[in-house]
PDB file of C-alpha atoms in Angstrom:
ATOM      1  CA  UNK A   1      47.420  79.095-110.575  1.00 47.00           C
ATOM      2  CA  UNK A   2      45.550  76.806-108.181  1.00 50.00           C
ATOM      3  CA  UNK A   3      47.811  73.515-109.793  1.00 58.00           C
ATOM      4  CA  UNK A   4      51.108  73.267-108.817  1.00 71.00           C
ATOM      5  CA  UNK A   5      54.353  71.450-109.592  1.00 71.00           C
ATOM      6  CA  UNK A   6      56.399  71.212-106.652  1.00 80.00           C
ATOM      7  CA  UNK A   7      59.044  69.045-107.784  1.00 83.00           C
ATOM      8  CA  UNK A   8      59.768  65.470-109.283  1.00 86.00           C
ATOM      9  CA  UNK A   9      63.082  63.145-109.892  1.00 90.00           C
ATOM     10  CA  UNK A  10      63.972  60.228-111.924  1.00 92.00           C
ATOM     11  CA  UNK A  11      66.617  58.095-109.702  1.00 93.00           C
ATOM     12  CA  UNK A  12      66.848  54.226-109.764  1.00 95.00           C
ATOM     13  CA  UNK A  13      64.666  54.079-112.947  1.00 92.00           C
ATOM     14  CA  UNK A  14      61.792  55.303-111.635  1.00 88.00           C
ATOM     15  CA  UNK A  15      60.109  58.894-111.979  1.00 84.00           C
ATOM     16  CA  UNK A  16      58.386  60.370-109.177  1.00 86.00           C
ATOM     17  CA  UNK A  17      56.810  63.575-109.244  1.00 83.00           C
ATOM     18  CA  UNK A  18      54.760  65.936-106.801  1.00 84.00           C
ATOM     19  CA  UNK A  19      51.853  68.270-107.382  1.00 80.00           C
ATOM     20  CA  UNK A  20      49.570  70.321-105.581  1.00 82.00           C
ATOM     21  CA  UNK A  21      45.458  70.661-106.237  1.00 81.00           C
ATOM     22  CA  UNK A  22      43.483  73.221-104.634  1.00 85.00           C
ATOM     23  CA  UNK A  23      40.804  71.520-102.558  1.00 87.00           C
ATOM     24  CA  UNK A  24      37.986  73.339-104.069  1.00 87.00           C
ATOM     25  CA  UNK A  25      38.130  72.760-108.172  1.00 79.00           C
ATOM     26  CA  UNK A  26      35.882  75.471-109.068  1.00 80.00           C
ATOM     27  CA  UNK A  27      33.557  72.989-110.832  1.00 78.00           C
ATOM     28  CA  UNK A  28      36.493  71.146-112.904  1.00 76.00           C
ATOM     29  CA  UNK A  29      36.012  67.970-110.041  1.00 76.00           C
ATOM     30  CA  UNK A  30      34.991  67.138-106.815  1.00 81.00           C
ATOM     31  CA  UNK A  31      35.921  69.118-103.463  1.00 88.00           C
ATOM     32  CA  UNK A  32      38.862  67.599-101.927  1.00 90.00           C
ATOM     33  CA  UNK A  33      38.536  66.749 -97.793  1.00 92.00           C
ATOM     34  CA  UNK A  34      41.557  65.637 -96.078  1.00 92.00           C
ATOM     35  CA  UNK A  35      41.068  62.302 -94.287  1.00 94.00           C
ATOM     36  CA  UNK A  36      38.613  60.846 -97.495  1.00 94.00           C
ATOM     37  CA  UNK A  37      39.972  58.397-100.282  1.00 94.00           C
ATOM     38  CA  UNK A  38      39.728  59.424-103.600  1.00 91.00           C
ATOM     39  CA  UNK A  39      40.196  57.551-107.005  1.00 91.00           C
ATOM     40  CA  UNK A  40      43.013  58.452-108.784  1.00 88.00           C
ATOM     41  CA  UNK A  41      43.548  57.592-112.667  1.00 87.00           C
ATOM     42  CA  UNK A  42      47.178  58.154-113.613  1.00 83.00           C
ATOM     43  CA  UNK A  43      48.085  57.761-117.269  1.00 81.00           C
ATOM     44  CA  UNK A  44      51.312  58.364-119.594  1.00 79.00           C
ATOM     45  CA  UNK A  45      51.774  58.827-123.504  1.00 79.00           C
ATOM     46  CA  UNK A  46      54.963  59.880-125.246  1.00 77.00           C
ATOM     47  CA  UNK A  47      52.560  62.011-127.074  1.00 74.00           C
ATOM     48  CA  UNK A  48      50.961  65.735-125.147  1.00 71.00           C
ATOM     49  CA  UNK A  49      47.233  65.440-126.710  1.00 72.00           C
ATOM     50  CA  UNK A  50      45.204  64.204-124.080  1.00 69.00           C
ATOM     51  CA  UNK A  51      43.042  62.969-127.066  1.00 72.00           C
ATOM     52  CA  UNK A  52      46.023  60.401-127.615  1.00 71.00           C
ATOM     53  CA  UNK A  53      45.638  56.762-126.545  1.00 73.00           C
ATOM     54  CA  UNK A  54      47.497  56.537-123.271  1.00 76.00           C
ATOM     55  CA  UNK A  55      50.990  54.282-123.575  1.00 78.00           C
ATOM     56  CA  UNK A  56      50.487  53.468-119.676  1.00 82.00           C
ATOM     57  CA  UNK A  57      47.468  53.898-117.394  1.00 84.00           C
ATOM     58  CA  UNK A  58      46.644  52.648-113.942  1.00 89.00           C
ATOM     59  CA  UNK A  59      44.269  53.658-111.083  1.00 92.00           C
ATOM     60  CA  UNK A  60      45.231  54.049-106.888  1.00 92.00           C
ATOM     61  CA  UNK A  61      43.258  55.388-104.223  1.00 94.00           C
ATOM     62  CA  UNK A  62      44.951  58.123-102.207  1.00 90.00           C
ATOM     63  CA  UNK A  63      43.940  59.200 -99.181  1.00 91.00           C
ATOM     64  CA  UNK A  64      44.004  62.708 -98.306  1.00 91.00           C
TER      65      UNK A  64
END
């Protein structure tokens, strides 16, 4: 598919984990250009129903 998990580790406490996006969404978000920043909202819940209140949430800008 055009999302990707590549990978992820918990070590130290802390979870990291890596993904891949296609650059064009196919109308599910913007189109992706590297060298822009783009707002990221990053959330966890204990629970898999995105309709769920989120436990954690917090918001970065990434550039690409």
């Amino acid at each position: 598919g055009g999302r990707d998990v590549l990978g992820g580790e918990e070590r130290d406490g802390r979870t990291t984990s890596r993904f891949a996006l296609p650059l064009e969404s196919g109308g599910f978000g913007p189109t992706l250009r590297p060298g822009e920043r783009v707002h990221v909202v990053l959330a966890y819940s204990r629970d898999d129903d995105f309709g769920h209140h989120s436990a954690r949430r917090t918001a970065v800008n990434l550039d690409l």
